[in-house]
Amino acid sequence: MKQRTIRLAATGARIATGAAVATACVLGVAAAVAAPLPTVQNTAASTTVTPMPGDSTIVCNGSFRALGRDSSRADLLVSAGLPRLRLDAGEQETSTTPLQMPDVLGGEGAMSITAATTDRTAPLVSASESLRLDDEDLRGFVAAPCREATMGSWLVGGDGSTGSSDVILLSNPSDVPATVDLNVYGTQRATTTRVVPPKTQVTLALASVAGAEPRPVIEVVPTGAPVRASLQSAHVRTLEAVGIDLQDGTGGAQKRLRLLGVQSQPVAEGDDSSGILVRILAPSDDTTATVRVRGADGDSDEYTIDLIAGIPAEISLTGISAGAHDVEIDASEPVVAGARQTAGADGREDFSWMLPAPQLTGTVPFSVPSGVPATLYLRNAEENPVTVTLEGADARTIELPADGVAEVPLRAGGHRLRSEGAVHVAVGLLGDAAIAGWPLWAPPATQQPITVRP
C-alpha cells in the first residue's frame, strides 16, 4: 500500500511536469509567431555608366524643285535653284556625303553632314539653307535648317488643290535601305509605301500620295533606317507665283502645343484678315481644341474647335494685330498642328509654315542664314524665372520671368543657346515679301547615363 502511494505521487509529478513543458512550448511558438522573423537581403550589384556618345549627322535638302515646267512631261522635276548653305561647326571636324537625287533633273546639294565625337563629348553642329527665287512659276524666299533623320514625323502644311505644286522629300543618309509608309489623313485615308535606298533622297509629288486633298496631314513612318522627311511647297494664284516654302516634319501628337513668332500681316488698314491659318489634326480620338493667340503686349484671342478623329481642320485667325504672336493649342487628346503665315510687299507675296516648338534644356546649336532679318522668339515653359545664354554670332544673356516671352534680333551665323530651365524657342525671318521660320529642336541626343546589373 505504501509503495502504491509512492508510485501515484511520482506519476502525478510526471504529469504536472509534462503539462508545464507543453504550456511552455505553446507560449514559445506563440512568441515566435509574433516576433519578427530574421530576413536575408541580397542587394544586386550594379553600376552606373555613361555610354560614349555617337557621331552627329544632319541632312540638307539641296535643290529647290520645279514641277511641271515641261508641258510634255508634267511629272518632271527639275532643279530651280541651289540654296546657299551655311555650316556652323566651330572647331569640330566634319565630313560631308552627297545623297543621290535620281528624281530631279539637274538636282544637287542634298547631303549628310557628320561631326565626329571627340573626348567623349557629343558634337554640336548646325547648318541652314536659304534661297530666293523670282521666276514665273516660283517666286519667294525659302529657308530651313539641316536636321537629323528620325524614325517618325508628321508633315502638316501640304496642299493638293489647284495652284499648288507640293513635293515630299525623303532623305536616307544611312548605309541600309529604308521602307517608308506615308499615311495620309484627310477627307479620305490612304497609305503609300516607298523604299528609299541608302545615301539617297527620293522626291514624291504630293498629288501622287494625297490626291487633291486641300489640307492633308501625312504621317511618315520609316522602318529599317531613320529618314528625314520635308515638304517643299509652291503656290500659284491665277497664273501668278505667290510664295514658296520648305517645311520640316514635326514630332508626335501632343495635348499641348506652342507655336512661336507666328506673323500676322493684315493686307490693308482695318483689314480683318491676319494671314494666319492654323491646321490641326487629332489622329486617334475626337476632341475639342482651344486655340489661344497671344501677342507681345499680352493681349490674347481665343478660338474653340471640335475635331473629328483622323480629319484635319483649319481655323483662319481674324482680328489679330500686326506683328509676331504665340499660338497656344490645348486639347484633351493628342493633336498635331501647324500655322501658315504670309508676308506681302509691292504686290508680291510669300508664305511659310511655323511648327510647334518643343521644350528644350541644355545646349542647342543653330544656324541663321543671311539675306533676311532674323529674330529669336523665346518663351519660358516653367513657373520660375529662367536665364538663357546665347553664344556665337550674338552673345548675350536673356532673363525670362515665369511664363515670360522675349524677342531677340539675330545676326546671321552660328549660335548656341544654353538654358538650365525648360524653354520654347523659334527662329523667324521676315523681309519684303519674304518669310520663313522654324522651331529649335534638340540636337541629336547625347547618351544618358544607364544602370548596368549583372
Short mmCIF file of C-alpha atoms in Angstrom, two decimals:
data_model
loop_
_atom_site.label_atom_id
_atom_site.label_comp_id
_atom_site.label_asym_id
_atom_site.label_seq_id
_atom_site.Cartn_x
_atom_site.Cartn_y
_atom_site.Cartn_z
CA MET A 1 0.00 0.00 0.00
CA LYS A 2 2.76 2.36 0.82
CA GLN A 3 4.62 1.52 -2.37
CA ARG A 4 1.47 2.23 -4.48
CA THR A 5 1.12 5.63 -2.87
CA ILE A 6 4.65 6.46 -3.83
CA ARG A 7 4.07 5.39 -7.41
CA LEU A 8 0.92 7.54 -7.69
CA ALA A 9 2.79 10.52 -6.35
CA ALA A 10 5.58 10.03 -8.92
CA THR A 11 3.10 9.66 -11.75
CA GLY A 12 1.31 12.85 -10.69
CA ALA A 13 4.64 14.68 -10.67
CA ARG A 14 5.44 13.49 -14.18
CA ILE A 15 2.02 14.62 -15.44
CA ALA A 16 2.45 18.06 -13.87
CA THR A 17 5.93 18.41 -15.35
CA GLY A 18 4.68 17.40 -18.84
CA ALA A 19 1.86 19.91 -18.67
CA ALA A 20 4.28 22.66 -17.74
CA VAL A 21 6.59 21.77 -20.61
CA ALA A 22 3.66 21.70 -23.07
CA THR A 23 2.48 25.08 -21.88
CA ALA A 24 5.96 26.49 -22.31
CA CYS A 25 6.15 25.13 -25.85
CA VAL A 26 2.81 26.70 -26.78
CA LEU A 27 3.89 30.04 -25.35
CA GLY A 28 7.23 29.78 -27.19
CA VAL A 29 5.56 29.10 -30.53
CA ALA A 30 3.15 31.98 -29.99
CA ALA A 31 6.02 34.29 -29.16
CA ALA A 32 7.95 33.14 -32.22
CA VAL A 33 4.96 33.86 -34.47
CA ALA A 34 4.54 37.31 -33.02
CA ALA A 35 8.23 38.19 -33.20
CA PRO A 36 9.71 39.44 -36.49
CA LEU A 37 11.42 36.68 -38.41
CA PRO A 38 15.04 37.12 -39.42
CA THR A 39 15.44 38.18 -43.05
CA VAL A 40 18.17 37.73 -45.63
CA GLN A 41 18.63 40.63 -48.08
CA ASN A 42 20.70 40.44 -51.21
CA THR A 43 21.38 43.77 -52.92
CA ALA A 44 22.06 43.21 -56.61
CA ALA A 45 25.38 44.51 -57.75
CA SER A 46 25.04 47.46 -60.14
CA THR A 47 26.98 50.32 -61.60
CA THR A 48 26.08 53.49 -63.50
CA VAL A 49 27.88 54.20 -66.75
CA THR A 50 27.57 56.83 -69.45
CA PRO A 51 27.95 55.32 -72.93
CA MET A 52 30.15 57.02 -75.45
CA PRO A 53 28.02 59.46 -77.49
CA GLY A 54 27.82 58.72 -81.19
CA ASP A 55 28.67 60.91 -84.15
CA SER A 56 26.14 63.59 -85.07
CA THR A 57 24.65 63.53 -88.59
CA ILE A 58 22.34 66.14 -90.12
CA VAL A 59 20.77 66.18 -93.59
CA CYS A 60 20.42 69.11 -96.02
CA ASN A 61 17.75 69.10 -98.76
CA GLY A 62 19.63 70.65 -101.66
CA SER A 63 17.99 71.91 -104.87
CA PHE A 64 14.56 73.53 -104.83
CA ARG A 65 12.35 71.57 -107.24
CA ALA A 66 10.20 72.93 -110.03
CA LEU A 67 7.30 70.72 -111.09
CA GLY A 68 5.53 70.88 -114.46
CA ARG A 69 7.87 73.19 -116.38
CA ASP A 70 7.85 70.77 -119.31
CA SER A 71 4.27 70.56 -120.66
CA SER A 72 5.06 67.27 -122.36
CA ARG A 73 6.20 65.76 -119.03
CA ALA A 74 4.01 67.20 -116.30
CA ASP A 75 5.59 64.99 -113.64
CA LEU A 76 9.18 66.01 -114.44
CA LEU A 77 11.05 67.60 -111.55
CA VAL A 78 13.92 69.95 -112.36
CA SER A 79 16.26 71.98 -110.17
CA ALA A 80 15.06 75.59 -109.96
CA GLY A 81 17.95 76.76 -107.81
CA LEU A 82 20.60 75.63 -105.35
CA PRO A 83 20.20 77.05 -101.82
CA ARG A 84 23.08 78.78 -100.10
CA LEU A 85 24.44 76.52 -97.37
CA ARG A 86 25.74 77.84 -94.05
CA LEU A 87 27.61 75.31 -91.92
CA ASP A 88 28.49 76.17 -88.34
CA ALA A 89 30.61 73.59 -86.52
CA GLY A 90 33.17 75.71 -84.67
CA GLU A 91 36.40 73.74 -84.34
CA GLN A 92 34.53 70.46 -84.81
CA GLU A 93 35.75 68.31 -87.69
CA THR A 94 33.01 67.46 -90.18
CA SER A 95 32.65 65.31 -93.27
CA THR A 96 30.00 65.53 -95.99
CA THR A 97 28.46 62.74 -98.05
CA PRO A 98 26.37 63.62 -101.13
CA LEU A 99 22.96 61.98 -101.46
CA GLN A 100 21.81 60.70 -104.82
CA MET A 101 18.85 62.63 -106.29
CA PRO A 102 17.55 60.35 -109.07
CA ASP A 103 14.12 62.06 -109.31
CA VAL A 104 15.39 65.59 -110.01
CA LEU A 105 16.87 66.72 -113.32
CA GLY A 106 20.00 68.72 -112.50
CA GLY A 107 19.49 68.17 -108.79
CA GLU A 108 22.43 68.75 -106.46
CA GLY A 109 23.25 69.79 -102.92
CA ALA A 110 21.42 67.06 -100.99
CA MET A 111 23.93 65.78 -98.46
CA SER A 112 24.55 64.47 -94.98
CA ILE A 113 27.00 66.27 -92.69
CA THR A 114 28.65 64.24 -89.93
CA ALA A 115 30.57 65.59 -86.94
CA ALA A 116 32.71 63.06 -85.12
CA THR A 117 32.68 62.61 -81.35
CA THR A 118 35.84 63.79 -79.57
CA ASP A 119 36.92 63.24 -75.95
CA ARG A 120 33.62 61.51 -75.09
CA THR A 121 31.76 64.73 -75.89
CA ALA A 122 28.74 64.85 -78.19
CA PRO A 123 29.48 67.09 -81.19
CA LEU A 124 27.41 70.24 -81.68
CA VAL A 125 26.95 71.10 -85.34
CA SER A 126 24.29 73.11 -87.17
CA ALA A 127 23.61 74.19 -90.74
CA SER A 128 20.92 76.03 -92.69
CA GLU A 129 19.86 76.54 -96.30
CA SER A 130 18.30 79.64 -97.88
CA LEU A 131 17.22 80.65 -101.38
CA ARG A 132 15.31 83.45 -103.09
CA LEU A 133 13.56 82.77 -106.41
CA ASP A 134 11.95 85.20 -108.87
CA ASP A 135 10.68 83.05 -111.73
CA GLU A 136 7.31 82.99 -113.44
CA ASP A 137 6.26 79.80 -111.64
CA LEU A 138 8.33 80.11 -108.43
CA ARG A 139 8.67 83.36 -106.51
CA GLY A 140 9.57 83.96 -102.88
CA PHE A 141 12.07 83.19 -100.15
CA VAL A 142 12.77 79.84 -98.53
CA ALA A 143 14.99 78.94 -95.58
CA ALA A 144 15.26 75.86 -93.38
CA PRO A 145 17.69 74.16 -91.02
CA CYS A 146 19.55 70.97 -91.87
CA ARG A 147 18.23 68.29 -89.50
CA GLU A 148 18.86 64.73 -88.41
CA ALA A 149 16.89 61.78 -89.77
CA THR A 150 14.27 60.28 -87.43
CA MET A 151 12.13 57.17 -87.09
CA GLY A 152 8.86 59.06 -87.45
CA SER A 153 7.41 62.52 -88.17
CA TRP A 154 4.34 64.40 -89.44
CA LEU A 155 4.01 66.72 -92.46
CA VAL A 156 1.28 69.25 -91.71
CA GLY A 157 1.37 72.01 -94.33
CA GLY A 158 0.64 70.32 -97.66
CA ASP A 159 -1.92 71.40 -100.25
CA GLY A 160 -3.15 69.21 -103.10
CA SER A 161 -5.59 71.72 -104.60
CA THR A 162 -5.23 73.51 -107.94
CA GLY A 163 -2.40 76.03 -107.99
CA SER A 164 -0.19 74.16 -105.54
CA SER A 165 2.95 72.27 -106.52
CA ASP A 166 3.99 70.44 -103.37
CA VAL A 167 6.56 67.64 -103.20
CA ILE A 168 7.71 65.35 -100.38
CA LEU A 169 11.43 64.84 -99.82
CA LEU A 170 12.60 61.61 -98.14
CA SER A 171 16.32 61.52 -97.34
CA ASN A 172 18.10 58.38 -96.15
CA PRO A 173 21.69 59.13 -95.01
CA SER A 174 22.36 55.61 -93.69
CA ASP A 175 24.05 52.62 -95.28
CA VAL A 176 20.91 50.46 -95.45
CA PRO A 177 17.59 50.96 -97.28
CA ALA A 178 14.54 52.37 -95.50
CA THR A 179 10.93 51.40 -96.17
CA VAL A 180 8.68 54.40 -95.61
CA ASP A 181 4.91 54.33 -95.07
CA LEU A 182 3.14 57.61 -95.85
CA ASN A 183 -0.22 57.59 -94.05
CA VAL A 184 -2.50 60.34 -95.40
CA TYR A 185 -5.17 61.90 -93.16
CA GLY A 186 -7.87 63.86 -94.99
CA THR A 187 -11.41 63.50 -96.27
CA GLN A 188 -10.23 60.02 -97.24
CA ARG A 189 -7.48 57.88 -95.74
CA ALA A 190 -4.70 56.47 -97.90
CA THR A 191 -1.28 54.87 -97.50
CA THR A 192 1.68 54.85 -99.87
CA THR A 193 4.84 52.83 -99.32
CA ARG A 194 8.18 53.77 -100.83
CA VAL A 195 11.65 52.25 -100.46
CA VAL A 196 14.42 54.84 -100.05
CA PRO A 197 17.82 53.39 -100.98
CA PRO A 198 20.86 54.18 -98.80
CA LYS A 199 22.60 57.52 -99.38
CA THR A 200 19.64 58.67 -101.47
CA GLN A 201 16.97 61.35 -101.47
CA VAL A 202 13.62 60.38 -103.01
CA THR A 203 11.12 63.01 -104.24
CA LEU A 204 7.37 62.34 -104.48
CA ALA A 205 4.74 64.72 -105.82
CA LEU A 206 2.21 65.31 -103.04
CA ALA A 207 -0.63 64.71 -105.51
CA SER A 208 0.65 61.17 -106.11
CA VAL A 209 0.33 60.46 -102.38
CA ALA A 210 -2.64 62.56 -101.21
CA GLY A 211 -4.54 63.22 -104.43
CA ALA A 212 -6.38 66.56 -104.49
CA GLU A 213 -6.72 66.84 -100.69
CA PRO A 214 -6.77 70.59 -99.88
CA ARG A 215 -5.42 70.16 -96.32
CA PRO A 216 -3.75 66.77 -95.91
CA VAL A 217 -1.68 65.76 -92.90
CA ILE A 218 0.80 62.96 -93.57
CA GLU A 219 2.37 60.61 -91.04
CA VAL A 220 5.82 59.43 -92.12
CA VAL A 221 6.78 56.04 -90.65
CA PRO A 222 10.15 54.60 -91.76
CA THR A 223 11.44 51.13 -90.92
CA GLY A 224 14.94 49.77 -91.44
CA ALA A 225 16.65 53.17 -91.14
CA PRO A 226 15.80 56.71 -89.99
CA VAL A 227 14.67 59.17 -92.66
CA ARG A 228 14.44 62.94 -92.82
CA ALA A 229 11.06 63.99 -94.24
CA SER A 230 10.49 67.50 -95.61
CA LEU A 231 7.74 69.18 -97.60
CA GLN A 232 8.55 71.67 -100.34
CA SER A 233 5.64 73.91 -101.32
CA ALA A 234 4.96 76.42 -104.09
CA HIS A 235 1.72 78.22 -104.90
CA VAL A 236 0.38 79.98 -107.99
CA ARG A 237 -2.78 82.15 -107.93
CA THR A 238 -4.34 83.00 -111.30
CA LEU A 239 -1.04 82.37 -113.09
CA GLU A 240 0.94 84.49 -110.59
CA ALA A 241 3.50 82.87 -108.29
CA VAL A 242 2.69 83.78 -104.68
CA GLY A 243 5.26 82.11 -102.47
CA ILE A 244 7.45 79.12 -101.73
CA ASP A 245 8.23 77.21 -98.54
CA LEU A 246 10.29 74.34 -97.15
CA GLN A 247 8.75 72.70 -94.10
CA ASP A 248 10.24 70.06 -91.82
CA GLY A 249 8.42 67.16 -90.28
CA THR A 250 7.15 67.74 -86.77
CA GLY A 251 7.21 65.33 -83.83
CA GLY A 252 4.45 63.14 -82.43
CA ALA A 253 0.97 64.26 -81.41
CA GLN A 254 0.68 66.04 -78.04
CA LYS A 255 -2.04 67.58 -75.89
CA ARG A 256 -0.21 70.93 -75.57
CA LEU A 257 1.48 72.68 -78.48
CA ARG A 258 3.24 76.05 -78.59
CA LEU A 259 3.95 77.82 -81.90
CA LEU A 260 6.17 80.89 -81.51
CA GLY A 261 6.70 84.00 -83.62
CA VAL A 262 3.76 83.46 -85.98
CA GLN A 263 3.44 86.64 -88.07
CA SER A 264 0.17 88.47 -88.59
CA GLN A 265 0.19 90.88 -91.51
CA PRO A 266 -3.18 92.39 -92.46
CA VAL A 267 -3.29 93.27 -96.15
CA ALA A 268 -4.66 96.78 -95.57
CA GLU A 269 -5.53 99.14 -92.73
CA GLY A 270 -8.57 97.83 -90.90
CA ASP A 271 -8.43 94.51 -92.74
CA ASP A 272 -9.78 91.67 -90.58
CA SER A 273 -7.63 89.04 -92.30
CA SER A 274 -4.41 88.34 -90.40
CA GLY A 275 -2.99 85.93 -92.95
CA ILE A 276 -2.68 83.23 -90.26
CA LEU A 277 -4.24 79.83 -90.88
CA VAL A 278 -3.97 77.08 -88.24
CA ARG A 279 -4.31 73.43 -89.30
CA ILE A 280 -4.99 70.81 -86.59
CA LEU A 281 -5.42 67.04 -86.65
CA ALA A 282 -6.45 64.66 -83.89
CA PRO A 283 -5.07 61.37 -85.28
CA SER A 284 -6.79 58.89 -82.98
CA ASP A 285 -9.69 60.32 -80.94
CA ASP A 286 -12.36 63.01 -81.24
CA THR A 287 -11.50 66.02 -79.13
CA THR A 288 -12.07 69.72 -78.59
CA ALA A 289 -9.09 72.04 -79.02
CA THR A 290 -8.68 75.54 -77.64
CA VAL A 291 -6.50 77.88 -79.71
CA ARG A 292 -5.16 81.00 -77.98
CA VAL A 293 -3.26 83.71 -79.81
CA ARG A 294 -1.07 85.86 -77.59
CA GLY A 295 0.77 88.96 -78.77
CA ALA A 296 3.91 90.51 -77.34
CA ASP A 297 1.75 93.05 -75.50
CA GLY A 298 -0.01 90.27 -73.59
CA ASP A 299 -3.35 90.61 -75.37
CA SER A 300 -4.89 87.32 -76.40
CA ASP A 301 -7.72 85.92 -78.54
CA GLU A 302 -9.29 82.52 -78.07
CA TYR A 303 -10.91 80.07 -80.50
CA THR A 304 -12.51 76.68 -79.90
CA ILE A 305 -12.74 73.92 -82.50
CA ASP A 306 -14.24 70.43 -82.39
CA LEU A 307 -12.04 67.82 -84.06
CA ILE A 308 -13.14 64.54 -85.59
CA ALA A 309 -10.50 61.82 -85.31
CA GLY A 310 -8.50 61.43 -88.50
CA ILE A 311 -9.89 64.50 -90.31
CA PRO A 312 -7.76 67.69 -90.43
CA ALA A 313 -9.45 71.01 -89.63
CA GLU A 314 -8.41 74.63 -90.16
CA ILE A 315 -9.05 77.93 -88.42
CA SER A 316 -8.49 81.27 -90.13
CA LEU A 317 -7.49 83.71 -87.40
CA THR A 318 -9.15 87.11 -87.75
CA GLY A 319 -8.88 90.43 -85.98
CA ILE A 320 -5.26 89.84 -84.97
CA SER A 321 -3.00 92.90 -84.79
CA ALA A 322 0.08 93.06 -87.00
CA GLY A 323 3.27 91.52 -85.61
CA ALA A 324 4.54 88.29 -84.09
CA HIS A 325 2.24 86.15 -81.95
CA ASP A 326 2.42 82.91 -79.99
CA VAL A 327 -0.24 80.34 -80.85
CA GLU A 328 -1.14 78.03 -77.96
CA ILE A 329 -3.13 74.85 -78.63
CA ASP A 330 -4.57 72.78 -75.79
CA ALA A 331 -6.67 69.67 -76.37
CA SER A 332 -7.99 66.79 -74.28
CA GLU A 333 -6.47 64.29 -76.76
CA PRO A 334 -3.12 64.43 -78.62
CA VAL A 335 -3.03 66.58 -81.78
CA VAL A 336 -0.55 67.76 -84.41
CA ALA A 337 -0.69 71.27 -85.86
CA GLY A 338 1.00 73.99 -87.89
CA ALA A 339 0.36 77.66 -88.67
CA ARG A 340 0.55 79.17 -92.16
CA GLN A 341 1.79 82.78 -92.14
CA THR A 342 2.13 85.24 -95.03
CA ALA A 343 4.11 88.35 -95.90
CA GLY A 344 3.45 90.78 -98.75
CA ALA A 345 5.01 93.90 -100.25
CA ASP A 346 4.62 95.81 -103.55
CA GLY A 347 2.09 93.34 -104.88
CA ARG A 348 4.29 90.33 -104.13
CA GLU A 349 3.56 87.63 -101.58
CA ASP A 350 5.32 84.82 -99.74
CA PHE A 351 4.24 82.25 -97.15
CA SER A 352 5.73 79.90 -94.58
CA TRP A 353 4.51 77.23 -92.15
CA MET A 354 5.55 77.53 -88.50
CA LEU A 355 5.61 74.32 -86.45
CA PRO A 356 5.26 73.68 -82.69
CA ALA A 357 8.36 74.39 -80.59
CA PRO A 358 9.24 71.58 -78.13
CA GLN A 359 10.61 72.19 -74.65
CA LEU A 360 14.40 72.50 -74.61
CA THR A 361 17.05 72.40 -71.91
CA GLY A 362 20.83 72.29 -72.06
CA THR A 363 22.81 73.41 -75.10
CA VAL A 364 21.26 73.72 -78.56
CA PRO A 365 23.26 74.80 -81.64
CA PHE A 366 21.50 76.57 -84.51
CA SER A 367 22.38 78.41 -87.68
CA VAL A 368 20.80 81.58 -89.10
CA PRO A 369 21.09 82.24 -92.86
CA SER A 370 21.77 85.67 -94.31
CA GLY A 371 19.66 87.82 -96.61
CA VAL A 372 16.55 88.43 -94.46
CA PRO A 373 16.37 89.95 -90.93
CA ALA A 374 16.05 87.27 -88.27
CA THR A 375 14.51 87.19 -84.79
CA LEU A 376 14.75 84.66 -81.98
CA TYR A 377 11.47 84.05 -80.15
CA LEU A 378 11.66 82.60 -76.63
CA ARG A 379 9.11 81.51 -74.07
CA ASN A 380 9.69 80.26 -70.54
CA ALA A 381 7.93 76.92 -70.02
CA GLU A 382 8.40 76.94 -66.24
CA GLU A 383 6.80 78.65 -63.26
CA ASN A 384 10.14 80.08 -62.16
CA PRO A 385 12.44 82.58 -63.88
CA VAL A 386 14.91 81.12 -66.39
CA THR A 387 18.21 82.53 -67.64
CA VAL A 388 19.07 81.86 -71.28
CA THR A 389 22.56 82.47 -72.66
CA LEU A 390 23.37 82.99 -76.33
CA GLU A 391 26.87 82.35 -77.64
CA GLY A 392 28.31 82.81 -81.11
CA ALA A 393 27.34 85.50 -83.60
CA ASP A 394 25.18 87.19 -80.93
CA ALA A 395 26.49 86.83 -77.38
CA ARG A 396 24.02 87.92 -74.72
CA THR A 397 22.05 86.85 -71.67
CA ILE A 398 18.25 86.86 -71.60
CA GLU A 399 16.23 86.79 -68.39
CA LEU A 400 12.81 85.21 -68.80
CA PRO A 401 10.28 85.62 -65.97
CA ALA A 402 7.84 82.82 -65.23
CA ASP A 403 5.82 82.14 -68.39
CA GLY A 404 7.63 85.15 -69.88
CA VAL A 405 8.44 85.79 -73.55
CA ALA A 406 11.21 87.62 -75.39
CA GLU A 407 12.11 88.66 -78.93
CA VAL A 408 15.81 88.97 -79.75
CA PRO A 409 17.19 90.25 -83.09
CA LEU A 410 19.73 87.83 -84.56
CA ARG A 411 22.73 88.21 -86.81
CA ALA A 412 23.40 85.65 -89.50
CA GLY A 413 25.82 82.96 -88.37
CA GLY A 414 26.23 80.15 -85.90
CA HIS A 415 24.71 80.34 -82.42
CA ARG A 416 24.49 78.23 -79.28
CA LEU A 417 21.64 78.55 -76.83
CA ARG A 418 22.16 77.41 -73.25
CA SER A 419 19.36 77.09 -70.69
CA GLU A 420 19.13 75.19 -67.41
CA GLY A 421 15.35 75.56 -67.40
CA ALA A 422 12.78 74.45 -69.96
CA VAL A 423 12.09 76.94 -72.76
CA HIS A 424 10.36 77.01 -76.16
CA VAL A 425 12.40 78.69 -78.91
CA ALA A 426 11.86 79.51 -82.60
CA VAL A 427 13.68 81.39 -85.36
CA GLY A 428 11.76 83.74 -87.63
CA LEU A 429 12.92 85.54 -90.77
CA LEU A 430 10.83 88.40 -92.17
CA GLY A 431 11.54 90.83 -95.01
CA ASP A 432 9.79 92.38 -98.00
CA ALA A 433 7.62 89.59 -99.41
CA ALA A 434 9.96 87.12 -97.70
CA ILE A 435 9.10 84.96 -94.72
CA ALA A 436 10.43 81.75 -93.17
CA GLY A 437 10.64 80.22 -89.71
CA TRP A 438 11.17 77.07 -87.72
CA PRO A 439 11.31 75.98 -84.08
CA LEU A 440 14.55 74.88 -82.46
CA TRP A 441 14.75 71.16 -81.83
CA ALA A 442 17.17 69.40 -79.52
CA PRO A 443 20.40 68.30 -81.24
CA PRO A 444 20.94 64.61 -81.97
CA ALA A 445 20.61 63.08 -78.49
CA THR A 446 23.64 62.59 -76.34
CA GLN A 447 23.83 59.35 -74.43
CA GLN A 448 22.19 59.44 -70.98
CA PRO A 449 23.65 57.51 -68.00
CA ILE A 450 22.32 53.96 -67.65
CA THR A 451 22.40 51.44 -64.78
CA VAL A 452 24.06 48.10 -65.54
CA ARG A 453 23.29 44.98 -63.48
CA PRO A 454 24.85 41.50 -63.86
#
